[in-house]
PDB file of C-alpha atoms in Angstrom:
ATOM      1  CA  MET V   1     -86.973 -46.748 -73.342  1.00 43.00           C
ATOM      2  CA  ALA V   2     -88.998 -43.730 -72.218  1.00 44.00           C
ATOM      3  CA  THR V   3     -89.570 -41.010 -74.794  1.00 44.00           C
ATOM      4  CA  SER V   4     -89.830 -37.288 -74.138  1.00 46.00           C
ATOM      5  CA  ARG V   5     -93.586 -37.860 -73.872  1.00 49.00           C
ATOM      6  CA  GLY V   6     -93.282 -40.769 -71.451  1.00 52.00           C
ATOM      7  CA  PRO V   7     -93.003 -40.800 -67.666  1.00 54.00           C
ATOM      8  CA  ARG V   8     -89.281 -40.177 -67.596  1.00 56.00           C
ATOM      9  CA  GLY V   9     -89.523 -37.289 -70.037  1.00 59.00           C
ATOM     10  CA  GLY V  10     -92.361 -35.746 -68.051  1.00 58.00           C
ATOM     11  CA  TYR V  11     -90.402 -36.136 -64.827  1.00 58.00           C
ATOM     12  CA  THR V  12     -87.328 -34.525 -66.371  1.00 72.00           C
ATOM     13  CA  THR V  13     -89.391 -31.637 -67.710  1.00 73.00           C
ATOM     14  CA  GLY V  14     -91.046 -31.177 -64.330  1.00 76.00           C
ATOM     15  CA  ARG V  15     -87.682 -31.148 -62.543  1.00 81.00           C
ATOM     16  CA  ALA V  16     -86.325 -28.582 -64.994  1.00 85.00           C
ATOM     17  CA  ARG V  17     -89.378 -26.350 -64.541  1.00 87.00           C
ATOM     18  CA  ARG V  18     -89.125 -26.623 -60.761  1.00 88.00           C
ATOM     19  CA  THR V  19     -85.445 -25.615 -60.890  1.00 88.00           C
ATOM     20  CA  GLN V  20     -86.373 -22.723 -63.176  1.00 90.00           C
ATOM     21  CA  ILE V  21     -88.867 -21.490 -60.588  1.00 91.00           C
ATOM     22  CA  LEU V  22     -86.392 -21.884 -57.722  1.00 89.00           C
ATOM     23  CA  GLU V  23     -83.707 -19.944 -59.600  1.00 86.00           C
ATOM     24  CA  ALA V  24     -86.164 -17.139 -60.328  1.00 89.00           C
ATOM     25  CA  ALA V  25     -87.353 -17.063 -56.715  1.00 87.00           C
ATOM     26  CA  LEU V  26     -83.804 -17.091 -55.363  1.00 81.00           C
ATOM     27  CA  LEU V  27     -82.874 -14.070 -57.470  1.00 80.00           C
ATOM     28  CA  ARG V  28     -86.074 -12.175 -56.723  1.00 83.00           C
ATOM     29  CA  PHE V  29     -85.961 -12.858 -52.972  1.00 78.00           C
ATOM     30  CA  GLY V  30     -82.299 -11.820 -53.055  1.00 70.00           C
ATOM     31  CA  GLN V  31     -83.026  -8.542 -54.803  1.00 74.00           C
ATOM     32  CA  ASP V  32     -86.338  -7.467 -53.259  1.00 77.00           C
ATOM     33  CA  GLY V  33     -86.672  -9.584 -50.130  1.00 71.00           C
ATOM     34  CA  TYR V  34     -89.290 -12.171 -49.286  1.00 74.00           C
ATOM     35  CA  ARG V  35     -92.038  -9.843 -48.062  1.00 76.00           C
ATOM     36  CA  LYS V  36     -91.929  -7.580 -51.122  1.00 81.00           C
ATOM     37  CA  THR V  37     -91.982 -10.437 -53.611  1.00 84.00           C
ATOM     38  CA  SER V  38     -95.238 -11.885 -54.951  1.00 89.00           C
ATOM     39  CA  LEU V  39     -95.789 -15.289 -56.495  1.00 91.00           C
ATOM     40  CA  ALA V  40     -97.024 -13.512 -59.619  1.00 92.00           C
ATOM     41  CA  ARG V  41     -93.687 -11.669 -59.891  1.00 93.00           C
ATOM     42  CA  ILE V  42     -91.763 -14.928 -59.596  1.00 92.00           C
ATOM     43  CA  ALA V  43     -94.012 -16.596 -62.173  1.00 93.00           C
ATOM     44  CA  ARG V  44     -93.247 -13.784 -64.624  1.00 92.00           C
ATOM     45  CA  ASP V  45     -89.526 -14.061 -63.897  1.00 91.00           C
ATOM     46  CA  ALA V  46     -89.686 -17.819 -64.498  1.00 90.00           C
ATOM     47  CA  GLU V  47     -91.714 -17.207 -67.684  1.00 91.00           C
ATOM     48  CA  ILE V  48     -94.601 -19.404 -66.593  1.00 91.00           C
ATOM     49  CA  THR V  49     -98.208 -18.799 -65.626  1.00 92.00           C
ATOM     50  CA  ASP V  50     -99.377 -18.316 -62.061  1.00 91.00           C
ATOM     51  CA  ALA V  51    -101.169 -21.664 -62.326  1.00 91.00           C
ATOM     52  CA  GLY V  52     -97.968 -23.274 -63.551  1.00 90.00           C
ATOM     53  CA  LEU V  53     -96.101 -22.060 -60.470  1.00 91.00           C
ATOM     54  CA  LEU V  54     -98.864 -23.238 -58.134  1.00 91.00           C
ATOM     55  CA  HIS V  55     -98.692 -26.657 -59.747  1.00 91.00           C
ATOM     56  CA  HIS V  56     -95.208 -27.026 -58.210  1.00 92.00           C
ATOM     57  CA  PHE V  57     -95.621 -24.942 -55.035  1.00 90.00           C
ATOM     58  CA  ARG V  58     -99.009 -24.588 -53.355  1.00 87.00           C
ATOM     59  CA  ASP V  59     -98.187 -21.300 -51.626  1.00 87.00           C
ATOM     60  CA  LYS V  60     -95.454 -18.765 -50.941  1.00 86.00           C
ATOM     61  CA  GLN V  61     -94.292 -20.422 -47.725  1.00 81.00           C
ATOM     62  CA  GLN V  62     -93.743 -23.768 -49.415  1.00 85.00           C
ATOM     63  CA  LEU V  63     -91.781 -22.007 -52.154  1.00 88.00           C
ATOM     64  CA  LEU V  64     -89.716 -20.188 -49.528  1.00 82.00           C
ATOM     65  CA  LEU V  65     -88.744 -23.409 -47.779  1.00 82.00           C
ATOM     66  CA  ALA V  66     -87.856 -24.988 -51.124  1.00 87.00           C
ATOM     67  CA  VAL V  67     -85.694 -21.986 -52.026  1.00 83.00           C
ATOM     68  CA  VAL V  68     -83.806 -22.208 -48.725  1.00 80.00           C
ATOM     69  CA  GLU V  69     -83.153 -25.924 -49.238  1.00 82.00           C
ATOM     70  CA  TYR V  70     -82.125 -25.295 -52.846  1.00 83.00           C
ATOM     71  CA  TRP V  71     -79.737 -22.528 -51.769  1.00 80.00           C
ATOM     72  CA  HIS V  72     -78.163 -24.790 -49.159  1.00 78.00           C
ATOM     73  CA  GLU V  73     -77.785 -27.597 -51.710  1.00 80.00           C
ATOM     74  CA  ARG V  74     -76.020 -25.217 -54.086  1.00 76.00           C
ATOM     75  CA  MET V  75     -73.631 -24.179 -51.337  1.00 75.00           C
ATOM     76  CA  ASP V  76     -72.888 -27.834 -50.555  1.00 74.00           C
ATOM     77  CA  VAL V  77     -72.003 -28.478 -54.198  1.00 75.00           C
ATOM     78  CA  ARG V  78     -69.677 -25.472 -54.267  1.00 71.00           C
ATOM     79  CA  TRP V  79     -67.864 -26.693 -51.161  1.00 70.00           C
ATOM     80  CA  GLU V  80     -66.985 -29.939 -52.906  1.00 72.00           C
ATOM     81  CA  ARG V  81     -64.298 -28.035 -54.809  1.00 72.00           C
ATOM     82  CA  VAL V  82     -62.466 -26.968 -51.646  1.00 73.00           C
ATOM     83  CA  SER V  83     -59.293 -28.779 -50.661  1.00 76.00           C
ATOM     84  CA  ASP V  84     -58.686 -30.180 -47.169  1.00 81.00           C
ATOM     85  CA  SER V  85     -56.819 -27.015 -46.219  1.00 90.00           C
ATOM     86  CA  VAL V  86     -58.438 -24.992 -43.432  1.00 94.00           C
ATOM     87  CA  ARG V  87     -57.077 -21.808 -45.009  1.00 93.00           C
ATOM     88  CA  ASP V  88     -58.737 -22.704 -48.296  1.00 90.00           C
ATOM     89  CA  ALA V  89     -61.994 -23.387 -46.469  1.00 91.00           C
ATOM     90  CA  PHE V  90     -61.919 -19.985 -44.767  1.00 93.00           C
ATOM     91  CA  ARG V  91     -61.118 -18.275 -48.076  1.00 91.00           C
ATOM     92  CA  CYS V  92     -63.952 -20.109 -49.809  1.00 87.00           C
ATOM     93  CA  HIS V  93     -66.319 -19.038 -47.039  1.00 88.00           C
ATOM     94  CA  LEU V  94     -65.345 -15.411 -47.622  1.00 92.00           C
ATOM     95  CA  GLU V  95     -65.956 -15.815 -51.358  1.00 88.00           C
ATOM     96  CA  ASP V  96     -69.401 -17.256 -50.686  1.00 85.00           C
ATOM     97  CA  ALA V  97     -70.191 -14.494 -48.197  1.00 89.00           C
ATOM     98  CA  THR V  98     -69.125 -11.829 -50.705  1.00 90.00           C
ATOM     99  CA  GLU V  99     -71.536 -13.293 -53.261  1.00 83.00           C
ATOM    100  CA  THR V 100     -74.344 -13.472 -50.707  1.00 82.00           C
ATOM    101  CA  VAL V 101     -73.865  -9.862 -49.572  1.00 84.00           C
ATOM    102  CA  ALA V 102     -74.561  -8.823 -53.153  1.00 82.00           C
ATOM    103  CA  MET V 103     -78.049 -10.269 -52.552  1.00 77.00           C
ATOM    104  CA  PRO V 104     -79.072  -8.494 -49.316  1.00 75.00           C
ATOM    105  CA  GLY V 105     -82.555  -9.946 -49.542  1.00 73.00           C
ATOM    106  CA  MET V 106     -81.105 -13.418 -49.089  1.00 74.00           C
ATOM    107  CA  VAL V 107     -79.048 -12.281 -46.098  1.00 79.00           C
ATOM    108  CA  GLU V 108     -82.216 -10.889 -44.518  1.00 79.00           C
ATOM    109  CA  LEU V 109     -84.083 -14.067 -45.355  1.00 75.00           C
ATOM    110  CA  ALA V 110     -81.396 -16.252 -43.788  1.00 77.00           C
ATOM    111  CA  VAL V 111     -81.189 -14.137 -40.618  1.00 80.00           C
ATOM    112  CA  VAL V 112     -84.951 -13.920 -40.112  1.00 75.00           C
ATOM    113  CA  MET V 113     -85.664 -17.556 -40.920  1.00 73.00           C
ATOM    114  CA  THR V 114     -82.818 -18.831 -38.772  1.00 77.00           C
ATOM    115  CA  ALA V 115     -84.237 -16.916 -35.803  1.00 78.00           C
ATOM    116  CA  GLU V 116     -87.843 -17.914 -36.454  1.00 75.00           C
ATOM    117  CA  ALA V 117     -86.934 -21.546 -37.073  1.00 76.00           C
ATOM    118  CA  THR V 118     -85.675 -21.946 -33.509  1.00 81.00           C
ATOM    119  CA  ALA V 119     -89.329 -22.539 -32.562  1.00 83.00           C
ATOM    120  CA  PRO V 120     -89.933 -26.311 -32.575  1.00 85.00           C
ATOM    121  CA  ASP V 121     -93.267 -25.924 -34.392  1.00 82.00           C
ATOM    122  CA  HIS V 122     -91.810 -23.826 -37.236  1.00 73.00           C
ATOM    123  CA  PRO V 123     -92.023 -25.677 -40.584  1.00 73.00           C
ATOM    124  CA  ALA V 124     -88.315 -25.089 -41.217  1.00 74.00           C
ATOM    125  CA  HIS V 125     -87.158 -26.027 -37.707  1.00 82.00           C
ATOM    126  CA  ASP V 126     -85.826 -29.464 -38.579  1.00 84.00           C
ATOM    127  CA  HIS V 127     -84.087 -28.254 -41.728  1.00 79.00           C
ATOM    128  CA  PHE V 128     -82.297 -25.340 -40.051  1.00 80.00           C
ATOM    129  CA  THR V 129     -81.337 -27.366 -36.998  1.00 85.00           C
ATOM    130  CA  ALA V 130     -79.852 -30.084 -39.206  1.00 85.00           C
ATOM    131  CA  TRP V 131     -78.134 -27.513 -41.430  1.00 83.00           C
ATOM    132  CA  GLN V 132     -76.526 -25.697 -38.506  1.00 84.00           C
ATOM    133  CA  GLU V 133     -75.299 -28.880 -36.850  1.00 90.00           C
ATOM    134  CA  LYS V 134     -74.013 -30.136 -40.193  1.00 87.00           C
ATOM    135  CA  GLY V 135     -71.973 -26.950 -40.590  1.00 87.00           C
ATOM    136  CA  VAL V 136     -70.496 -27.283 -37.097  1.00 92.00           C
ATOM    137  CA  ARG V 137     -69.715 -30.958 -37.587  1.00 92.00           C
ATOM    138  CA  GLU V 138     -68.077 -30.509 -40.992  1.00 89.00           C
ATOM    139  CA  LEU V 139     -65.945 -27.577 -39.850  1.00 92.00           C
ATOM    140  CA  ALA V 140     -64.906 -29.439 -36.701  1.00 94.00           C
ATOM    141  CA  ASP V 141     -63.922 -32.433 -38.859  1.00 92.00           C
ATOM    142  CA  ARG V 142     -61.904 -30.168 -41.146  1.00 92.00           C
ATOM    143  CA  LEU V 143     -60.130 -28.599 -38.167  1.00 95.00           C
ATOM    144  CA  ARG V 144     -59.422 -32.038 -36.756  1.00 95.00           C
ATOM    145  CA  ALA V 145     -57.931 -33.136 -40.087  1.00 93.00           C
ATOM    146  CA  GLY V 146     -55.870 -29.951 -40.181  1.00 95.00           C
ATOM    147  CA  ALA V 147     -54.340 -30.836 -36.831  1.00 95.00           C
ATOM    148  CA  LEU V 148     -53.524 -34.339 -38.046  1.00 95.00           C
ATOM    149  CA  ASN V 149     -51.856 -33.171 -41.266  1.00 94.00           C
ATOM    150  CA  GLY V 150     -49.746 -30.531 -39.544  1.00 95.00           C
ATOM    151  CA  GLU V 151     -51.578 -27.413 -40.734  1.00 96.00           C
ATOM    152  CA  LEU V 152     -52.996 -26.630 -37.286  1.00 96.00           C
ATOM    153  CA  ARG V 153     -51.842 -26.918 -33.695  1.00 96.00           C
ATOM    154  CA  THR V 154     -52.645 -30.172 -31.966  1.00 95.00           C
ATOM    155  CA  ASP V 155     -54.052 -28.763 -28.711  1.00 95.00           C
ATOM    156  CA  LEU V 156     -57.313 -27.348 -30.078  1.00 96.00           C
ATOM    157  CA  ASP V 157     -60.962 -27.839 -29.113  1.00 97.00           C
ATOM    158  CA  HIS V 158     -62.236 -28.372 -32.642  1.00 97.00           C
ATOM    159  CA  GLU V 159     -65.956 -28.338 -31.903  1.00 96.00           C
ATOM    160  CA  ALA V 160     -65.712 -25.192 -29.775  1.00 96.00           C
ATOM    161  CA  ILE V 161     -63.857 -23.366 -32.565  1.00 96.00           C
ATOM    162  CA  ALA V 162     -66.419 -24.546 -35.125  1.00 96.00           C
ATOM    163  CA  ARG V 163     -69.308 -23.304 -32.987  1.00 95.00           C
ATOM    164  CA  GLU V 164     -67.525 -19.985 -32.467  1.00 95.00           C
ATOM    165  CA  CYS V 165     -67.191 -19.554 -36.231  1.00 94.00           C
ATOM    166  CA  VAL V 166     -70.845 -20.376 -36.886  1.00 91.00           C
ATOM    167  CA  ALA V 167     -72.019 -18.027 -34.128  1.00 92.00           C
ATOM    168  CA  MET V 168     -69.713 -15.216 -35.264  1.00 93.00           C
ATOM    169  CA  ASP V 169     -70.928 -15.519 -38.839  1.00 91.00           C
ATOM    170  CA  ALA V 170     -74.609 -15.430 -37.857  1.00 88.00           C
ATOM    171  CA  GLY V 171     -74.100 -12.584 -35.400  1.00 91.00           C
ATOM    172  CA  LEU V 172     -72.214 -10.403 -37.853  1.00 92.00           C
ATOM    173  CA  ARG V 173     -74.898 -10.838 -40.510  1.00 89.00           C
ATOM    174  CA  GLN V 174     -77.575  -9.856 -37.995  1.00 88.00           C
ATOM    175  CA  GLN V 175     -75.595  -6.766 -36.922  1.00 91.00           C
ATOM    176  CA  TRP V 176     -74.988  -5.820 -40.563  1.00 90.00           C
ATOM    177  CA  LEU V 177     -78.716  -5.870 -41.302  1.00 85.00           C
ATOM    178  CA  ALA V 178     -79.830  -4.234 -38.043  1.00 86.00           C
ATOM    179  CA  GLY V 179     -77.234  -1.482 -38.486  1.00 88.00           C
ATOM    180  CA  GLY V 180     -78.380  -0.589 -41.977  1.00 87.00           C
ATOM    181  CA  ARG V 181     -75.339  -2.234 -43.608  1.00 88.00           C
ATOM    182  CA  SER V 182     -73.188   0.521 -42.148  1.00 90.00           C
ATOM    183  CA  PHE V 183     -69.942  -1.475 -41.958  1.00 93.00           C
ATOM    184  CA  ASP V 184     -67.933  -3.656 -44.289  1.00 95.00           C
ATOM    185  CA  LEU V 185     -69.234  -7.094 -43.374  1.00 94.00           C
ATOM    186  CA  ILE V 186     -66.706  -9.012 -45.448  1.00 95.00           C
ATOM    187  CA  ALA V 187     -63.769  -7.026 -44.049  1.00 96.00           C
ATOM    188  CA  VAL V 188     -64.847  -7.823 -40.479  1.00 96.00           C
ATOM    189  CA  MET V 189     -65.337 -11.498 -41.353  1.00 95.00           C
ATOM    190  CA  ARG V 190     -61.930 -11.633 -42.997  1.00 96.00           C
ATOM    191  CA  ALA V 191     -60.243  -9.971 -40.000  1.00 97.00           C
ATOM    192  CA  HIS V 192     -61.824 -12.475 -37.615  1.00 96.00           C
ATOM    193  CA  LEU V 193     -60.808 -15.504 -39.687  1.00 96.00           C
ATOM    194  CA  ASP V 194     -57.308 -14.113 -40.164  1.00 97.00           C
ATOM    195  CA  ARG V 195     -56.863 -13.670 -36.398  1.00 97.00           C
ATOM    196  CA  LEU V 196     -58.266 -17.125 -35.798  1.00 97.00           C
ATOM    197  CA  MET V 197     -55.964 -18.700 -38.366  1.00 96.00           C
ATOM    198  CA  ARG V 198     -52.926 -17.042 -36.806  1.00 97.00           C
ATOM    199  CA  ALA V 199     -53.955 -18.407 -33.420  1.00 97.00           C
ATOM    200  CA  ILE V 200     -54.629 -22.007 -34.460  1.00 97.00           C
ATOM    201  CA  SER V 201     -52.201 -22.602 -37.344  1.00 96.00           C
ATOM    202  CA  ALA V 202     -48.980 -24.505 -36.729  1.00 95.00           C
ATOM    203  CA  ASP V 203     -46.958 -21.857 -38.560  1.00 95.00           C
ATOM    204  CA  GLY V 204     -48.655 -18.847 -36.945  1.00 94.00           C
ATOM    205  CA  GLN V 205     -49.614 -17.427 -40.333  1.00 94.00           C
ATOM    206  CA  GLY V 206     -53.007 -15.940 -41.155  1.00 92.00           C
ATOM    207  CA  LEU V 207     -55.015 -16.124 -44.343  1.00 92.00           C
TER     208      LEU V 207
END
Protein backbone atom coordinates (compact mmCIF):
# COMPACT_ATOMS: atom_id res chain seq x y z
CA MET A 1 0.00 0.00 0.00
CA ALA A 2 1.38 3.43 -0.90
CA THR A 3 1.85 5.88 1.95
CA SER A 4 1.45 9.64 1.80
CA ARG A 5 5.19 9.75 1.05
CA GLY A 6 5.02 7.14 -1.71
CA PRO A 7 4.26 7.52 -5.41
CA ARG A 8 0.51 7.51 -4.99
CA GLY A 9 0.62 10.08 -2.20
CA GLY A 10 2.90 12.31 -4.25
CA TYR A 11 0.62 11.99 -7.27
CA THR A 12 -2.43 12.86 -5.19
CA THR A 13 -0.68 15.87 -3.69
CA GLY A 14 0.43 17.01 -7.13
CA ARG A 15 -3.10 16.68 -8.52
CA ALA A 16 -4.51 18.67 -5.60
CA ARG A 17 -1.91 21.42 -6.06
CA ARG A 18 -2.61 21.57 -9.79
CA THR A 19 -6.36 21.92 -9.12
CA GLN A 20 -5.59 24.63 -6.57
CA ILE A 21 -3.68 26.57 -9.22
CA LEU A 22 -6.41 26.11 -11.82
CA GLU A 23 -9.10 27.33 -9.41
CA ALA A 24 -7.02 30.40 -8.57
CA ALA A 25 -6.34 31.11 -12.24
CA LEU A 26 -9.99 30.64 -13.19
CA LEU A 27 -11.09 33.19 -10.59
CA ARG A 28 -8.34 35.67 -11.41
CA PHE A 29 -8.84 35.44 -15.18
CA GLY A 30 -12.57 35.82 -14.56
CA GLN A 31 -12.13 38.94 -12.46
CA ASP A 32 -9.26 40.74 -14.19
CA GLY A 33 -9.01 39.10 -17.60
CA TYR A 34 -6.16 37.12 -19.08
CA ARG A 35 -3.99 40.01 -20.26
CA LYS A 36 -4.04 41.83 -16.92
CA THR A 37 -3.23 38.75 -14.87
CA SER A 38 0.36 37.72 -14.11
CA LEU A 39 1.62 34.30 -13.13
CA ALA A 40 2.97 35.87 -9.94
CA ARG A 41 -0.55 37.07 -9.05
CA ILE A 42 -1.97 33.59 -9.59
CA ALA A 43 0.82 32.03 -7.53
CA ARG A 44 -0.04 34.36 -4.64
CA ASP A 45 -3.74 33.55 -4.99
CA ALA A 46 -2.92 29.82 -4.94
CA GLU A 47 -0.62 30.38 -1.94
CA ILE A 48 2.41 28.85 -3.64
CA THR A 49 5.72 30.17 -4.90
CA ASP A 50 6.33 31.27 -8.47
CA ALA A 51 8.63 28.26 -8.87
CA GLY A 52 5.90 26.00 -7.54
CA LEU A 53 3.48 27.25 -10.20
CA LEU A 54 6.07 26.84 -12.97
CA HIS A 55 6.63 23.27 -11.84
CA HIS A 56 3.07 22.51 -13.02
CA PHE A 57 2.74 25.00 -15.90
CA ARG A 58 5.79 26.12 -17.87
CA ASP A 59 4.26 29.41 -19.03
CA LYS A 60 1.10 31.51 -19.05
CA GLN A 61 -0.20 30.08 -22.32
CA GLN A 62 -0.01 26.51 -21.06
CA LEU A 63 -1.84 27.57 -17.91
CA LEU A 64 -4.49 29.32 -20.01
CA LEU A 65 -5.17 26.21 -22.08
CA ALA A 66 -5.36 24.12 -18.91
CA VAL A 67 -7.82 26.58 -17.37
CA VAL A 68 -10.07 26.44 -20.44
CA GLU A 69 -10.07 22.63 -20.38
CA TYR A 70 -10.71 22.64 -16.63
CA TRP A 71 -13.61 25.07 -17.04
CA HIS A 72 -15.15 22.91 -19.76
CA GLU A 73 -14.75 19.79 -17.60
CA ARG A 74 -16.54 21.53 -14.74
CA MET A 75 -19.39 22.48 -17.04
CA ASP A 76 -19.66 18.87 -18.24
CA VAL A 77 -19.96 17.65 -14.64
CA ARG A 78 -22.69 20.19 -13.90
CA TRP A 79 -24.68 19.06 -16.93
CA GLU A 80 -24.82 15.53 -15.57
CA ARG A 81 -27.49 16.71 -13.14
CA VAL A 82 -29.86 17.83 -15.90
CA SER A 83 -32.82 15.64 -16.78
CA ASP A 84 -33.66 14.58 -20.35
CA SER A 85 -36.10 17.48 -20.64
CA VAL A 86 -35.18 20.07 -23.27
CA ARG A 87 -36.80 22.76 -21.12
CA ASP A 88 -34.61 21.77 -18.20
CA ALA A 89 -31.55 21.87 -20.45
CA PHE A 90 -32.37 25.39 -21.63
CA ARG A 91 -32.98 26.53 -18.05
CA CYS A 92 -29.70 25.01 -16.91
CA HIS A 93 -27.91 26.79 -19.75
CA LEU A 94 -29.34 30.10 -18.56
CA GLU A 95 -28.19 29.36 -15.00
CA ASP A 96 -24.68 28.61 -16.24
CA ALA A 97 -24.66 31.75 -18.39
CA THR A 98 -25.78 33.87 -15.43
CA GLU A 99 -22.86 32.54 -13.39
CA THR A 100 -20.42 33.15 -16.23
CA VAL A 101 -21.59 36.73 -16.79
CA ALA A 102 -20.60 37.44 -13.20
CA MET A 103 -17.04 36.68 -14.37
CA PRO A 104 -16.73 38.98 -17.42
CA GLY A 105 -13.07 38.12 -17.78
CA MET A 106 -14.01 34.54 -18.55
CA VAL A 107 -16.59 35.66 -21.11
CA GLU A 108 -13.91 37.75 -22.82
CA LEU A 109 -11.48 34.86 -22.64
CA ALA A 110 -13.99 32.45 -24.20
CA VAL A 111 -14.93 34.87 -27.00
CA VAL A 112 -11.34 35.78 -27.88
CA MET A 113 -9.98 32.25 -27.67
CA THR A 114 -12.85 30.78 -29.65
CA ALA A 115 -12.14 33.25 -32.46
CA GLU A 116 -8.37 32.80 -32.35
CA ALA A 117 -8.63 29.02 -32.15
CA THR A 118 -10.26 28.85 -35.58
CA ALA A 119 -6.72 29.00 -36.99
CA PRO A 120 -5.55 25.41 -37.58
CA ASP A 121 -2.10 26.13 -36.10
CA HIS A 122 -3.48 27.60 -32.85
CA PRO A 123 -2.55 25.42 -29.83
CA ALA A 124 -6.19 25.29 -28.72
CA HIS A 125 -7.64 24.60 -32.18
CA ASP A 126 -8.30 20.91 -31.66
CA HIS A 127 -9.78 21.42 -28.20
CA PHE A 128 -12.20 24.17 -29.25
CA THR A 129 -13.23 22.39 -32.43
CA ALA A 130 -13.98 19.22 -30.48
CA TRP A 131 -15.77 21.17 -27.74
CA GLN A 132 -18.00 23.03 -30.19
CA GLU A 133 -18.93 19.91 -32.13
CA LYS A 134 -19.56 18.06 -28.88
CA GLY A 135 -22.00 20.78 -27.82
CA VAL A 136 -23.85 20.63 -31.14
CA ARG A 137 -23.99 16.84 -31.09
CA GLU A 138 -25.21 16.59 -27.50
CA LEU A 139 -27.90 19.24 -27.98
CA ALA A 140 -29.04 17.62 -31.22
CA ASP A 141 -29.27 14.27 -29.41
CA ARG A 142 -31.29 15.87 -26.62
CA LEU A 143 -33.66 17.46 -29.14
CA ARG A 144 -34.01 14.15 -30.94
CA ALA A 145 -34.87 12.42 -27.65
CA GLY A 146 -37.36 15.18 -26.88
CA ALA A 147 -39.16 14.46 -30.14
CA LEU A 148 -39.27 10.75 -29.35
CA ASN A 149 -40.66 11.22 -25.83
CA GLY A 150 -43.36 13.65 -26.93
CA GLU A 151 -41.88 16.87 -25.52
CA LEU A 152 -41.07 18.29 -28.95
CA ARG A 153 -42.62 18.25 -32.40
CA THR A 154 -41.56 15.41 -34.65
CA ASP A 155 -40.82 17.41 -37.81
CA LEU A 156 -37.67 19.19 -36.62
CA ASP A 157 -34.14 19.44 -38.04
CA HIS A 158 -32.35 18.71 -34.78
CA GLU A 159 -28.81 19.46 -35.91
CA ALA A 160 -29.81 22.75 -37.53
CA ILE A 161 -31.54 23.89 -34.33
CA ALA A 162 -28.52 22.86 -32.25
CA ARG A 163 -26.16 24.82 -34.50
CA GLU A 164 -28.48 27.83 -34.35
CA CYS A 165 -28.38 27.74 -30.55
CA VAL A 166 -24.59 27.47 -30.42
CA ALA A 167 -24.16 30.30 -32.93
CA MET A 168 -26.70 32.52 -31.17
CA ASP A 169 -25.00 32.00 -27.82
CA ALA A 170 -21.53 32.83 -29.18
CA GLY A 171 -22.79 35.82 -31.14
CA LEU A 172 -24.65 37.34 -28.22
CA ARG A 173 -21.61 37.05 -25.96
CA GLN A 174 -19.46 38.76 -28.59
CA GLN A 175 -22.02 41.58 -28.99
CA TRP A 176 -22.28 41.97 -25.21
CA LEU A 177 -18.52 42.46 -24.90
CA ALA A 178 -18.11 44.64 -28.00
CA GLY A 179 -21.02 46.84 -26.89
CA GLY A 180 -19.57 47.48 -23.46
CA ARG A 181 -22.09 45.17 -21.75
CA SER A 182 -24.81 47.67 -22.57
CA PHE A 183 -27.71 45.20 -22.68
CA ASP A 184 -29.04 42.44 -20.47
CA LEU A 185 -27.36 39.41 -22.00
CA ILE A 186 -29.27 36.85 -19.95
CA ALA A 187 -32.63 38.47 -20.73
CA VAL A 188 -31.92 38.30 -24.47
CA MET A 189 -30.76 34.69 -24.18
CA ARG A 190 -33.87 33.78 -22.21
CA ALA A 191 -36.16 35.48 -24.74
CA HIS A 192 -34.54 33.59 -27.61
CA LEU A 193 -34.80 30.20 -25.88
CA ASP A 194 -38.38 30.91 -24.84
CA ARG A 195 -39.38 31.73 -28.43
CA LEU A 196 -37.55 28.66 -29.66
CA MET A 197 -39.23 26.42 -27.10
CA ARG A 198 -42.66 27.71 -28.07
CA ALA A 199 -41.89 26.96 -31.71
CA ILE A 200 -40.54 23.43 -31.27
CA SER A 201 -42.45 22.09 -28.25
CA ALA A 202 -45.40 19.76 -28.77
CA ASP A 203 -47.54 21.78 -26.37
CA GLY A 204 -46.55 25.21 -27.73
CA GLN A 205 -45.39 26.35 -24.30
CA GLY A 206 -42.19 28.28 -23.65
CA LEU A 207 -39.78 28.06 -20.76
